[in-house]
Amino acid sequence: MIGEVFDENAAPRCSRAGCRELASSTVNWRNPRIHSEDRVKVWLACPEHEEYLRDYLSTRGFPVLLAPLGETVESVPS
């Protein structure tokens, strides 16, 4: 959110607009037109919005990989 102060000690929250639930997984993705496989963008997801966020990205042709929160993803292959 614009103007929001980043607090690295805050609990991880879902990236879905308007959702303030705790995140339990990461939605790892990239835009293959401009990013190589090792460029990973990360959104956080609560259980309710995991599928929504994955589908939002995959319908746009972006490769997506779901992972548990705290697990590092090095690349998102096509």
XYZ file of N, CA, C and O in Angstrom:
312
model
N 0.844 -1.176 0.000
C 0.000 0.000 0.000
C 0.886 1.234 0.000
O 1.863 1.301 0.729
N 0.559 2.204 -0.785
C 1.340 3.428 -0.893
C 1.319 4.154 0.451
O 0.278 4.323 1.067
N 2.489 4.550 0.903
C 2.595 5.284 2.151
C 2.658 4.392 3.378
O 2.884 4.873 4.471
N 2.481 3.080 3.203
C 2.534 2.167 4.344
C 3.989 1.959 4.732
O 4.857 1.743 3.894
N 4.269 2.006 6.015
C 5.622 1.816 6.505
C 5.894 0.319 6.582
O 5.104 -0.439 7.134
N 7.008 -0.118 6.000
C 7.375 -1.531 6.011
C 7.926 -1.884 7.383
O 8.827 -1.233 7.887
N 7.391 -2.929 7.983
C 7.849 -3.415 9.283
C 8.305 -4.853 9.110
O 7.488 -5.755 8.978
N 9.626 -5.058 9.087
C 10.145 -6.400 8.840
C 9.817 -7.377 9.967
O 9.937 -8.584 9.793
N 9.384 -6.887 11.116
C 9.020 -7.751 12.233
C 7.534 -8.083 12.264
O 7.085 -8.849 13.104
N 6.786 -7.487 11.359
C 5.337 -7.731 11.319
C 5.065 -9.144 10.793
O 5.843 -9.692 10.016
N 3.943 -9.704 11.217
C 3.543 -11.026 10.730
C 3.263 -10.948 9.236
O 2.695 -9.963 8.759
N 3.657 -11.958 8.468
C 3.415 -11.932 7.024
C 1.925 -12.016 6.707
O 1.221 -12.886 7.210
N 1.443 -11.099 5.883
C 0.024 -11.015 5.541
C -0.197 -11.348 4.076
O 0.673 -11.139 3.230
N -1.368 -11.833 3.770
C -1.762 -12.206 2.419
C -1.659 -11.001 1.480
O -1.979 -9.870 1.853
N -1.231 -11.261 0.242
C -1.073 -10.205 -0.762
C -2.359 -9.871 -1.511
O -2.393 -8.907 -2.272
N -3.421 -10.638 -1.326
C -4.697 -10.382 -1.987
C -5.225 -9.040 -1.504
O -5.244 -8.753 -0.300
N -5.636 -8.190 -2.434
C -6.148 -6.860 -2.091
C -7.260 -6.965 -1.051
O -8.200 -7.733 -1.215
N -7.117 -6.213 0.016
C -8.138 -6.155 1.046
C -8.054 -7.251 2.089
O -8.763 -7.210 3.086
N -7.199 -8.239 1.906
C -7.094 -9.348 2.861
C -5.997 -9.032 3.871
O -4.908 -8.603 3.497
N -6.280 -9.251 5.125
C -5.288 -9.017 6.184
C -4.986 -10.302 6.958
O -4.412 -10.268 8.032
N -5.369 -11.443 6.393
C -5.127 -12.725 7.049
C -3.638 -13.067 7.012
O -2.903 -12.599 6.157
N -3.223 -13.909 7.936
C -1.839 -14.362 7.968
C -1.549 -15.253 6.767
O -2.369 -16.088 6.394
N -0.385 -15.072 6.182
C 0.025 -15.884 5.041
C 0.557 -17.226 5.535
O 1.194 -17.306 6.585
N 0.287 -18.269 4.744
C 0.802 -19.600 5.070
C 1.628 -20.165 3.920
O 2.253 -21.209 4.061
N 1.618 -19.483 2.775
C 2.370 -19.961 1.621
C 2.837 -18.780 0.781
O 2.413 -17.646 0.978
N 3.727 -19.104 -0.156
C 4.198 -18.096 -1.095
C 3.759 -18.488 -2.503
O 3.686 -19.664 -2.838
N 3.448 -17.488 -3.285
C 3.108 -17.666 -4.695
C 4.295 -17.076 -5.453
O 4.467 -15.866 -5.512
N 5.138 -17.940 -5.980
C 6.365 -17.541 -6.660
C 6.104 -17.508 -8.156
O 5.588 -18.474 -8.712
N 6.462 -16.413 -8.812
C 6.124 -16.260 -10.221
C 7.124 -15.358 -10.916
O 7.966 -14.739 -10.284
N 6.998 -15.321 -12.236
C 7.802 -14.403 -13.039
C 7.088 -14.129 -14.346
O 6.245 -14.904 -14.781
N 7.447 -13.019 -14.956
C 6.939 -12.677 -16.276
C 7.992 -13.149 -17.275
O 9.065 -12.547 -17.370
N 7.725 -14.226 -18.020
C 8.749 -14.794 -18.899
C 9.160 -13.879 -20.056
O 10.214 -14.080 -20.646
N 8.358 -12.868 -20.357
C 8.727 -11.935 -21.423
C 9.847 -10.994 -21.012
O 10.563 -10.469 -21.860
N 9.995 -10.765 -19.704
C 11.012 -9.810 -19.258
C 11.957 -10.355 -18.187
O 12.944 -9.704 -17.868
N 11.665 -11.534 -17.624
C 12.501 -12.088 -16.559
C 13.049 -13.458 -16.929
O 12.345 -14.275 -17.520
N 14.288 -13.731 -16.537
C 14.858 -15.066 -16.710
C 14.300 -15.986 -15.612
O 13.667 -15.516 -14.666
N 14.555 -17.295 -15.738
C 14.006 -18.269 -14.793
C 14.458 -18.025 -13.358
O 13.757 -18.391 -12.423
N 15.622 -17.407 -13.165
C 16.116 -17.192 -11.806
C 15.587 -15.898 -11.166
O 15.865 -15.623 -10.005
N 14.778 -15.130 -11.891
C 14.138 -13.928 -11.309
C 12.793 -14.362 -10.758
O 11.877 -14.695 -11.506
N 12.674 -14.392 -9.445
C 11.455 -14.869 -8.794
C 10.791 -13.723 -8.055
O 11.396 -13.074 -7.206
N 9.547 -13.474 -8.410
C 8.735 -12.487 -7.690
C 7.869 -13.281 -6.710
O 7.460 -14.399 -7.010
N 7.597 -12.730 -5.542
C 6.896 -13.479 -4.499
C 5.712 -12.691 -3.965
O 5.847 -11.521 -3.595
N 4.562 -13.349 -3.960
C 3.391 -12.852 -3.259
C 3.132 -13.806 -2.106
O 3.474 -14.992 -2.180
N 2.521 -13.306 -1.055
C 2.145 -14.137 0.086
C 0.668 -14.480 -0.020
O -0.118 -13.680 -0.521
N 0.291 -15.667 0.476
C -1.108 -16.090 0.373
C -1.580 -16.768 1.650
O -0.862 -17.576 2.237
N -2.796 -16.421 2.044
C -3.469 -17.158 3.113
C -4.113 -18.377 2.438
O -4.218 -18.430 1.208
N -4.559 -19.364 3.205
C -5.164 -20.549 2.586
C -6.349 -20.224 1.666
O -6.512 -20.839 0.622
N -7.142 -19.233 2.020
C -8.319 -18.889 1.228
C -7.964 -18.312 -0.150
O -8.682 -18.532 -1.121
N -6.863 -17.584 -0.266
C -6.534 -16.895 -1.511
C -5.390 -17.523 -2.312
O -5.026 -17.004 -3.368
N -4.863 -18.628 -1.866
C -3.775 -19.305 -2.570
C -4.160 -19.634 -4.016
O -3.445 -19.305 -4.959
N -5.288 -20.270 -4.194
C -5.747 -20.657 -5.535
C -6.075 -19.429 -6.384
O -5.758 -19.377 -7.571
N -6.716 -18.438 -5.785
C -7.070 -17.217 -6.517
C -5.819 -16.543 -7.082
O -5.773 -16.184 -8.256
N -4.795 -16.353 -6.252
C -3.585 -15.676 -6.702
C -2.847 -16.501 -7.755
O -2.350 -15.952 -8.746
N -2.775 -17.816 -7.562
C -2.132 -18.689 -8.552
C -2.851 -18.587 -9.896
O -2.230 -18.405 -10.938
N -4.183 -18.691 -9.873
C -4.972 -18.613 -11.102
C -4.858 -17.246 -11.774
O -4.799 -17.153 -12.995
N -4.842 -16.180 -10.988
C -4.712 -14.823 -11.518
C -3.447 -14.706 -12.371
O -3.466 -14.151 -13.476
N -2.345 -15.241 -11.860
C -1.069 -15.161 -12.577
C -0.986 -16.141 -13.737
O -0.535 -15.796 -14.826
N -1.436 -17.365 -13.531
C -1.301 -18.383 -14.580
C -2.194 -18.085 -15.785
O -1.810 -18.392 -16.915
N -3.343 -17.454 -15.594
C -4.195 -17.103 -16.739
C -3.549 -16.017 -17.605
O -3.919 -15.852 -18.757
N -2.574 -15.318 -17.066
C -1.837 -14.302 -17.819
C -0.571 -14.876 -18.459
O 0.234 -14.152 -19.019
N -0.393 -16.187 -18.335
C 0.743 -16.848 -18.954
C 2.020 -16.816 -18.132
O 3.091 -17.120 -18.643
N 1.914 -16.448 -16.857
C 3.092 -16.401 -16.006
C 3.288 -17.763 -15.333
O 2.342 -18.316 -14.773
N 4.504 -18.310 -15.345
C 4.757 -19.538 -14.602
C 4.630 -19.260 -13.103
O 5.102 -18.220 -12.618
N 4.008 -20.184 -12.395
C 3.729 -20.014 -10.968
C 4.125 -21.278 -10.225
O 3.889 -22.385 -10.696
N 4.696 -21.097 -9.042
C 5.057 -22.213 -8.189
C 4.657 -21.863 -6.759
O 5.127 -20.860 -6.214
N 3.780 -22.663 -6.161
C 3.381 -22.454 -4.772
C 4.369 -23.162 -3.859
O 4.864 -24.245 -4.181
N 4.641 -22.555 -2.708
C 5.551 -23.150 -1.736
C 5.102 -22.754 -0.333
O 4.473 -21.708 -0.152
N 5.435 -23.571 0.654
C 5.123 -23.190 2.031
C 5.884 -21.922 2.417
O 6.999 -21.686 1.933
N 5.297 -21.132 3.284
C 5.943 -19.917 3.765
C 7.275 -20.281 4.409
O 7.350 -21.235 5.170
N 8.324 -19.571 4.058
C 9.648 -19.813 4.617
C 10.535 -20.687 3.740
O 11.735 -20.745 3.948
N 9.955 -21.347 2.735
C 10.750 -22.153 1.822
C 11.239 -21.275 0.673
O 10.461 -20.580 0.041
N 12.524 -21.296 0.411
C 13.111 -20.474 -0.653
C 12.950 -21.162 -2.011
O 13.220 -22.338 -2.137
N 12.518 -20.388 -2.981
C 12.391 -20.881 -4.353
C 13.443 -20.145 -5.176
O 13.430 -18.914 -5.247
N 14.352 -20.908 -5.778
C 15.467 -20.331 -6.537
C 15.101 -19.944 -7.960
O 15.698 -19.040 -8.531
N 14.133 -20.660 -8.570
C 13.734 -20.350 -9.938
C 12.310 -20.828 -10.169
O 11.803 -21.680 -9.460
N 11.686 -20.229 -11.181
C 10.338 -20.632 -11.589
C 10.410 -20.978 -13.075
O 10.350 -20.105 -13.934
N 10.567 -22.276 -13.382
C 10.682 -22.674 -14.780
C 9.361 -22.543 -15.524
O 8.295 -22.508 -14.902
N 9.448 -22.476 -16.830
C 8.240 -22.356 -17.663
C 7.392 -23.593 -17.594
O 7.797 -24.652 -17.330
